[in-house]
C-alpha cells in the first residue's frame, strides 16, 4: 500500500517517500508549522495523504466556480471555502512529504481521497449538498483528531473553526434550496439522490487511524445530515451504503472516477511540463 | 425607496435581493463602524455575506447587518436647522475658558 | 424631508428639490468641491456629475468582475500550491472589489441589478485590457505586475475623489491591491530566474501585455473630452497622459530588476524632461478592442451572462425561502453550526 502511495513518477516517489520536506514553500494556512514525518507514529503518512488529498481535491473543485458563481457574494464565499481547504491540504500533505511533489507528481492511482470530493461540480445544489455531506463528516472527525495528542492535533484544531463555517454555509444553502422554489427543491433532491451512494465511503476506515470508531462518526454525521435534509423538506434516502458495498468506494485505495483523471491532467499539466523547475 | 420601484419594473433574473448596511467592530473596545453594504434575501445570509466580504483579512470581531430600508437619515436640507445651532455655543468647549497662569490639572 | 426611510443608498436628492432651490444648491456644491471636501450621497449634485460617476464607477466595477475571468482560468493549472492559494485569493479580491464598487454606484440611485443588466446587454463598458487572453502561466505574473500596476497608478489618486463613497471604496481597494501587484512581480521574477523555457515564457508575456497596459490609462489628453470636466469636479486628479508617464517611469527600472526587456525600441531616458520617452501607442488597436473587436470581448461577456442566467434559480430560491421564513431564521430543530458573528451587543 505505501509503495503504491509514493506514486509511479519516480522522482516524486523519491521526494515524497521518506523525508518530510516542509520547506519555505510550506503551508501558510490554518495549520502553522507542520511536524515532520520522521519522528511521527506509524501510519501518519497514510492518514496525511488521505485527509490531505480530500482537502486538496475538494478545494480544486470549489475553485472551479471562480467567475461562474450564481451571485457575486457567493464568488467570495466559495473562494473562502477553497482557500481554507487548500490551507488544510498543504499542512496535511507536508506531514507526508513535499506538498508540490505530492500534489503534482502523483498519478491518479496514488491519490487517497474519497470519490465524493472529486465528482464534477454539477449545479450549485450539487456543490452545496456535496459540501454538506463532506463538512458534516470532516467536522466530527477533526474534532476527534484535535483532542488526540499526535501529529494531527494542531492542524485539526486550527481547521476546526473553518470547517464549522463550511458546514454552516452548506446548511444555510441546503435549507434555502430545499425549501425555496419548486425548481430549487427538485435540483437539491436530485443532488442528494445522486451523491448519497458516495457517502458510504466516508465511513470506511481512514488509513492510519485505527483508534477511530467509524460507527460513532457515522452516527454524528447521520444526525446532522438527516436533520438538515428534513428541515430543508428534502427526502432522506435512508442509511448510507455500508462500507465495502459494491461500486460505492475505493478512493482510499486509489480507485477513482474517470473525471478524476481529467482533473489531474489539468491540475498537473504545467508543473509536469517543466521537470525540476521552481515556481 | 426608488429601488423597490425599479425592481418591480424589471423583474428579470437579477431582481430581488434587498440591501443591508454592514457595521464592523474592528476589535474589542471599539464601536461598530459602517463598512459598506451587501445584498441578501434575509438577515442570515446578509450576515454571512458581510463576513465573507468585509472580514477577509481579519478586519473584525463582530458584525451588524441592518436593512438599508430601516435606516432613517437626516436630510441634507436639514443640515442647517439640525447642526448649525450647536456651532455658536463655544462655552460648551473647554477651550472657551481662561485658566489663571500656573493652575494645573484643570 | 420625505417620510420614507433613507440611507446613503436612497441617493436621489435631486428629485426633492424645486427649480428655485437649484441655484443655491449648485453654489453649495461648487463650494464643497472648491474646499476639497467630499460630496456625500444625499447632497444635491448636478445631473451630469451623477451620470459621470455612475458611468465611471460602474465601468470600474464591471472591470473587476470581468477581470476575474482571464486569471481564474489559471487557478486549476497553477503549478504550485502556494501559487494556487495566492491566485484564488486574488481572484476572490476582485469579486470583493466589484462588490465594493457596485455598492458605491448604488448610493447614486442606480441598482446593481440595473448595472449588471447593462453589462450583460453590452451597453456598459469595462476595461479593454481584459479582452486580451491569458495564454501562459507567465501572463498571470504580467497581469499582476503591469495590469494591476497600471490600475493602482490610476486608482491611488481616486482615493481623494470628490465623491465620498467612491473615494472610500478606493481606499479599501488600494490597500488590498498592493499584494496583487507584488505577487505578479514575484511570479515573474521567479520565472525570469528559472529555466530557459520559464524565462522565455516571462519575456513573451511582458511583450504581449506591455502596450495594452499603457492603453489602460485611456486616450491621449487631446482626445479625451471628458477629462477636463472630471478634473474640475475633482473626480480625476491627473490627466491620462500624466498617469501613463508616471507608470512608464515606474516600470522601466522594475523591468531592469527582473532582467526582462520592455518591447519598445524608443524607450530612453530624457534628461531634460526627467522622464522616460516612449514610442507611440497603437490607438487604432485600442479603438478596435473598445469597439468589441478584441480577441475575447464576446466570450468574456457571454460567460458573465451565462453565469448570471444559470444562477437565477439560486437567487430566486433564496428569495422564496426568505418570504416563507420572514424572520430569516432556520427552523428551530435544525442542528446548525455555531452562529457566525454576533448580533447587536
Coordinates of C-alpha atoms in Angstrom, one line a residue, chain C:
Chain C
X1 CA -37.5 65.6 4.1
X2 CA -39.9 63.0 3.0
X3 CA -41.1 60.3 5.3
X4 CA -39.6 57.2 3.8
X5 CA -36.6 55.5 5.4
X6 CA -33.4 56.7 3.7
X7 CA -29.8 55.8 3.9
X8 CA -26.9 56.7 1.7
X9 CA -28.4 54.4 -0.8
X10 CA -31.5 56.4 -1.4
X11 CA -29.3 58.8 -3.3
X12 CA -31.9 60.7 -5.1
X13 CA -31.5 64.1 -3.7
X14 CA -32.2 65.9 -6.9
X15 CA -35.8 64.8 -7.0
X16 CA -36.5 66.5 -3.8
X17 CA -35.8 70.0 -5.0
X18 CA -37.7 72.6 -6.9
X19 CA -36.1 74.7 -9.5
X20 CA -35.9 77.6 -7.1
X21 CA -33.6 75.8 -4.8
X22 CA -31.3 74.7 -7.6
X23 CA -29.2 77.8 -7.8
X24 CA -28.5 77.8 -4.0
X25 CA -27.7 74.0 -4.1
X26 CA -25.4 74.4 -7.1
X27 CA -23.5 77.1 -5.2
X28 CA -23.2 74.9 -2.2
X29 CA -22.0 72.0 -4.4
X30 CA -19.3 74.2 -6.0
X31 CA -18.2 75.5 -2.6
X32 CA -17.8 71.9 -1.3
X33 CA -15.8 71.0 -4.4
X34 CA -13.6 74.1 -4.1
X35 CA -12.9 73.4 -0.5
X36 CA -11.8 69.9 -1.5
X37 CA -14.4 68.4 0.7
X38 CA -16.4 65.3 -0.2
X39 CA -19.8 65.2 -1.8
X40 CA -22.0 62.7 0.0
X41 CA -24.8 60.6 -1.4
X42 CA -27.8 62.7 -0.4
X43 CA -26.3 66.0 -1.2
X44 CA -27.6 67.9 -4.2
X45 CA -25.3 67.3 -7.2
X46 CA -25.5 68.3 -10.9
X47 CA -27.1 65.5 -13.0
X48 CA -24.0 65.4 -15.2
X49 CA -21.8 64.8 -12.1
X50 CA -24.0 62.0 -11.0
X51 CA -24.1 60.5 -14.5
X52 CA -20.3 60.7 -14.9
X53 CA -19.8 59.0 -11.6
X54 CA -22.3 56.2 -12.3
X55 CA -20.6 55.6 -15.6
X56 CA -17.1 55.6 -14.2
X57 CA -17.9 53.6 -11.1
X58 CA -19.9 51.0 -13.0
X59 CA -17.2 50.6 -15.6
X60 CA -14.7 50.1 -12.8
X61 CA -16.9 47.5 -11.0
X62 CA -17.5 45.7 -14.3
X63 CA -13.8 45.6 -14.9
X64 CA -13.2 43.9 -11.6
X65 CA -15.7 41.1 -12.2
X66 CA -14.8 40.6 -15.9
X67 CA -11.2 40.8 -14.9
X68 CA -11.7 37.7 -12.7
X69 CA -12.0 35.5 -15.9
X70 CA -8.6 35.6 -17.5
X71 CA -6.9 34.9 -14.2
X72 CA -9.4 32.4 -12.9
X73 CA -8.7 30.4 -16.0
X74 CA -5.3 29.5 -14.5
X75 CA -6.4 28.6 -11.0
X76 CA -6.9 24.9 -11.9
X77 CA -3.4 24.8 -13.5
X78 CA -1.3 26.8 -11.1
X79 CA 2.0 25.0 -10.8
X80 CA 2.4 25.1 -7.1
X81 CA 0.1 25.0 -4.1
X82 CA 1.4 28.3 -2.9
X83 CA 0.8 30.0 -6.2
X84 CA -2.7 28.4 -6.3
X85 CA -3.6 29.8 -3.0
X86 CA -2.4 33.3 -4.0
X87 CA -4.3 33.2 -7.2
X88 CA -7.6 32.1 -5.6
X89 CA -7.2 34.9 -3.0
X90 CA -6.5 37.4 -5.8
X91 CA -9.5 36.5 -7.9
X92 CA -11.6 36.5 -4.8
X93 CA -10.5 40.0 -4.0
X94 CA -11.6 41.1 -7.5
X95 CA -15.1 39.8 -6.8
X96 CA -14.9 41.7 -3.5
X97 CA -13.7 44.9 -5.2
X98 CA -16.6 44.6 -7.7
X99 CA -19.0 44.4 -4.8
X100 CA -17.5 47.5 -3.0
X101 CA -17.8 49.4 -6.3
X102 CA -21.3 48.4 -7.1
X103 CA -22.2 49.4 -3.6
X104 CA -20.7 52.9 -4.2
X105 CA -22.6 53.1 -7.5
X106 CA -25.8 52.2 -5.8
X107 CA -25.5 55.2 -3.5
X108 CA -26.2 57.3 -6.6
X109 CA -29.6 55.7 -7.0
X110 CA -28.8 53.1 -9.6
X111 CA -29.3 49.5 -8.5
X112 CA -26.7 46.8 -9.0
X113 CA -29.2 44.7 -11.0
X114 CA -29.6 47.5 -13.4
X115 CA -25.9 47.9 -13.9
X116 CA -25.4 44.2 -14.4
X117 CA -28.2 44.1 -16.9
X118 CA -26.4 46.8 -18.9
X119 CA -23.1 45.0 -18.7
X120 CA -24.8 41.8 -19.9
X121 CA -26.6 43.6 -22.7
X122 CA -23.3 45.0 -23.9
X123 CA -24.4 48.6 -23.2
X124 CA -21.8 49.2 -20.5
X125 CA -18.0 49.1 -21.0
X126 CA -15.3 47.6 -18.9
X127 CA -11.5 48.0 -19.1
X128 CA -10.4 46.8 -22.6
X129 CA -7.4 45.1 -21.1
X130 CA -9.5 42.1 -20.1
X131 CA -10.3 41.4 -23.7
X132 CA -6.8 40.0 -24.2
X133 CA -6.3 36.3 -23.5
X134 CA -4.0 34.7 -20.8
X135 CA -2.1 32.3 -22.9
X136 CA 0.6 31.1 -20.5
X137 CA 1.2 31.0 -16.8
X138 CA 3.5 33.9 -17.1
X139 CA 0.5 36.0 -18.1
X140 CA -0.7 35.7 -14.5
X141 CA 2.5 37.4 -13.5
X142 CA 2.4 40.0 -16.2
X143 CA -1.2 40.9 -15.3
X144 CA -0.2 41.3 -11.7
X145 CA 2.8 43.5 -12.4
X146 CA 1.6 45.5 -15.3
X147 CA -2.2 45.5 -15.4
X148 CA -2.6 45.8 -11.6
X149 CA 0.3 48.2 -11.6
X150 CA -1.4 50.4 -14.1
X151 CA -4.7 50.1 -12.2
X152 CA -3.0 51.1 -9.0
X153 CA -1.4 54.1 -10.7
X154 CA -4.9 55.1 -11.8
X155 CA -6.6 54.3 -8.5
X156 CA -4.4 55.9 -5.9
X157 CA -5.5 59.4 -6.9
X158 CA -9.1 58.2 -6.8
X159 CA -8.8 57.7 -3.1
X160 CA -9.1 61.5 -3.0
X161 CA -12.0 61.6 -5.4
X162 CA -14.7 64.2 -4.6
X163 CA -17.4 61.7 -4.2
X164 CA -17.2 60.2 -0.7
X165 CA -18.4 56.6 -1.3
X166 CA -16.2 56.1 -4.3
X167 CA -13.2 57.5 -2.5
X168 CA -13.8 55.2 0.5
X169 CA -14.2 52.2 -1.7
X170 CA -10.9 53.1 -3.4
X171 CA -9.1 53.4 -0.1
X172 CA -10.1 49.8 0.7
X173 CA -9.3 48.5 -2.8
X174 CA -5.9 50.2 -3.0
X175 CA -4.9 48.7 0.4
X176 CA -5.9 45.2 -0.8
X177 CA -4.4 45.6 -4.3
X178 CA -0.8 46.2 -3.4
X179 CA -0.5 42.4 -2.8
X180 CA -1.8 41.8 -6.3
X181 CA 1.0 43.7 -8.0
X182 CA 3.7 42.2 -5.7
X183 CA 2.6 38.6 -6.3
X184 CA 2.8 39.2 -10.0
X185 CA 6.2 40.8 -9.9
X186 CA 7.5 37.9 -7.6
X187 CA 6.0 35.4 -10.0
X188 CA 7.8 36.9 -13.0
X189 CA 11.0 37.3 -11.1
X190 CA 10.9 33.6 -10.3
X191 CA 10.3 32.7 -13.9
X192 CA 13.0 35.2 -15.2
X193 CA 15.5 33.5 -12.9
X194 CA 14.3 29.9 -13.7
X195 CA 14.8 27.6 -16.6
X196 CA 15.3 29.0 -20.1
X197 CA 11.8 27.9 -21.0
X198 CA 10.4 29.8 -18.0
X199 CA 12.4 32.9 -18.9
X200 CA 11.2 32.8 -22.4
X201 CA 7.6 32.5 -21.1
X202 CA 8.1 35.6 -18.9
X203 CA 9.5 37.7 -21.7
X204 CA 6.8 36.7 -24.0
X205 CA 4.1 37.7 -21.5
X206 CA 5.7 41.1 -20.9
X207 CA 6.0 41.6 -24.6
X208 CA 2.2 41.0 -25.1
X209 CA 1.0 42.9 -22.0
X210 CA 3.1 46.0 -22.1
X211 CA 1.3 48.0 -24.8
X212 CA -2.3 47.1 -23.7
X213 CA -1.3 48.1 -20.2
X214 CA -0.3 51.6 -21.5
X215 CA -3.7 51.8 -23.1
X216 CA -5.4 51.3 -19.8
X217 CA -4.9 55.0 -19.0
X218 CA -7.2 55.9 -21.8
X219 CA -6.8 58.0 -24.9
X220 CA -4.2 60.8 -25.0
X221 CA -5.2 64.1 -23.4
X222 CA -6.1 65.9 -26.6
X223 CA -8.5 63.1 -27.5
X224 CA -10.1 62.7 -24.0
X225 CA -13.0 65.1 -24.0
X226 CA -14.3 64.2 -20.5
X227 CA -11.0 64.7 -18.7
X228 CA -11.3 68.5 -18.2
X229 CA -14.8 68.3 -16.6
X230 CA -13.8 65.3 -14.4
X231 CA -10.8 67.2 -13.2
X232 CA -12.9 70.3 -12.5
X233 CA -15.2 68.2 -10.4
X234 CA -12.2 66.6 -8.7
X235 CA -13.2 63.1 -9.7
X236 CA -10.0 62.8 -11.6
X237 CA -6.8 64.4 -10.2
X238 CA -4.4 63.8 -13.1
X239 CA -4.7 63.5 -16.9
X240 CA -4.4 60.3 -18.7
X241 CA -1.0 61.2 -20.2
X242 CA 0.4 62.2 -16.8
X243 CA -0.6 58.9 -15.3
X244 CA 0.7 57.0 -18.3
X245 CA 4.1 58.7 -18.0
X246 CA 4.2 58.0 -14.2
X247 CA 3.6 54.3 -14.9
X248 CA 6.3 54.1 -17.6
X249 CA 8.8 55.8 -15.2
X250 CA 8.0 53.3 -12.5
X251 CA 8.1 50.2 -14.8
X252 CA 11.4 50.8 -16.6
X253 CA 13.7 50.2 -13.5
X254 CA 11.4 47.4 -12.3
X255 CA 11.8 45.6 -15.7
X256 CA 15.5 46.0 -15.4
X257 CA 15.5 44.4 -12.0
X258 CA 13.6 41.5 -13.5
X259 CA 16.2 41.1 -16.2
X260 CA 13.4 41.4 -18.8
X261 CA 13.0 44.0 -21.6
X262 CA 10.1 46.1 -22.5
X263 CA 9.0 45.9 -26.1
X264 CA 9.6 49.5 -27.1
X265 CA 12.8 50.4 -29.1
X266 CA 12.1 54.1 -28.5
X267 CA 12.3 53.8 -24.7
X268 CA 15.1 56.1 -23.5
X269 CA 15.8 58.4 -20.6
X270 CA 15.1 62.1 -21.3
X271 CA 17.4 64.1 -19.0
X272 CA 15.7 67.3 -19.9
X273 CA 12.2 66.2 -19.0
X274 CA 13.3 63.9 -16.2
X275 CA 11.1 61.2 -17.6
X276 CA 11.4 58.2 -19.9
X277 CA 10.4 58.8 -23.5
X278 CA 8.4 56.0 -25.1
X279 CA 7.1 55.1 -28.5
X280 CA 3.6 55.8 -29.9
X281 CA 0.7 53.7 -28.6
X282 CA -1.3 52.0 -31.3
X283 CA -4.6 53.8 -30.7
X284 CA -6.2 52.0 -33.7
X285 CA -5.8 48.8 -31.8
X286 CA -7.2 50.4 -28.7
X287 CA -10.3 51.7 -30.6
X288 CA -10.9 48.3 -32.2
X289 CA -10.8 46.4 -28.9
X290 CA -13.1 49.1 -27.4
X291 CA -15.5 48.6 -30.3
X292 CA -15.8 44.9 -29.4
X293 CA -13.3 43.5 -31.9
X294 CA -10.7 42.4 -29.3
X295 CA -9.7 38.7 -29.1
X296 CA -12.0 37.9 -26.1
X297 CA -14.8 40.5 -26.0
X298 CA -17.5 38.2 -27.0
X299 CA -16.5 35.3 -24.7
X300 CA -16.0 37.5 -21.6
X301 CA -19.5 39.0 -21.8
X302 CA -21.2 35.8 -22.7
X303 CA -19.5 33.9 -19.9
X304 CA -20.7 36.6 -17.5
X305 CA -24.2 36.4 -18.9
X306 CA -24.3 32.7 -18.7
X307 CA -23.2 32.7 -15.0
X308 CA -25.9 35.2 -14.2
X309 CA -28.6 33.3 -16.1
X310 CA -27.6 30.0 -14.6
X311 CA -27.6 31.5 -11.1
X312 CA -31.1 32.9 -11.5
X313 CA -32.8 29.8 -9.9
X314 CA -30.5 30.0 -6.9
X315 CA -31.2 33.7 -6.3
X316 CA -34.9 33.0 -6.7
X317 CA -34.8 30.1 -4.3
X318 CA -33.2 32.3 -1.6
X319 CA -35.8 35.0 -2.1
X320 CA -38.6 32.4 -1.9
X321 CA -37.1 31.0 1.3
X322 CA -36.9 34.4 2.8
X323 CA -40.5 35.0 2.0
X324 CA -41.5 31.8 3.7
X325 CA -39.4 32.4 6.8
X326 CA -39.7 36.1 7.3
X327 CA -37.5 36.1 10.4
X328 CA -34.7 34.7 8.3
X329 CA -34.1 32.1 10.9
X330 CA -33.8 28.4 10.3
X331 CA -36.4 26.0 11.7
X332 CA -35.6 25.6 15.4
X333 CA -34.7 21.9 15.2
X334 CA -32.0 22.3 12.6
X335 CA -28.6 21.4 14.0
X336 CA -26.8 24.4 12.6
X337 CA -23.2 25.1 13.3
X338 CA -22.4 27.9 15.8
X339 CA -23.8 31.2 14.8
X340 CA -21.4 33.4 13.0
X341 CA -20.6 36.9 14.1
X342 CA -22.6 38.4 16.9
X343 CA -25.9 40.2 16.9
X344 CA -26.4 43.6 18.4
X345 CA -24.5 43.9 21.5

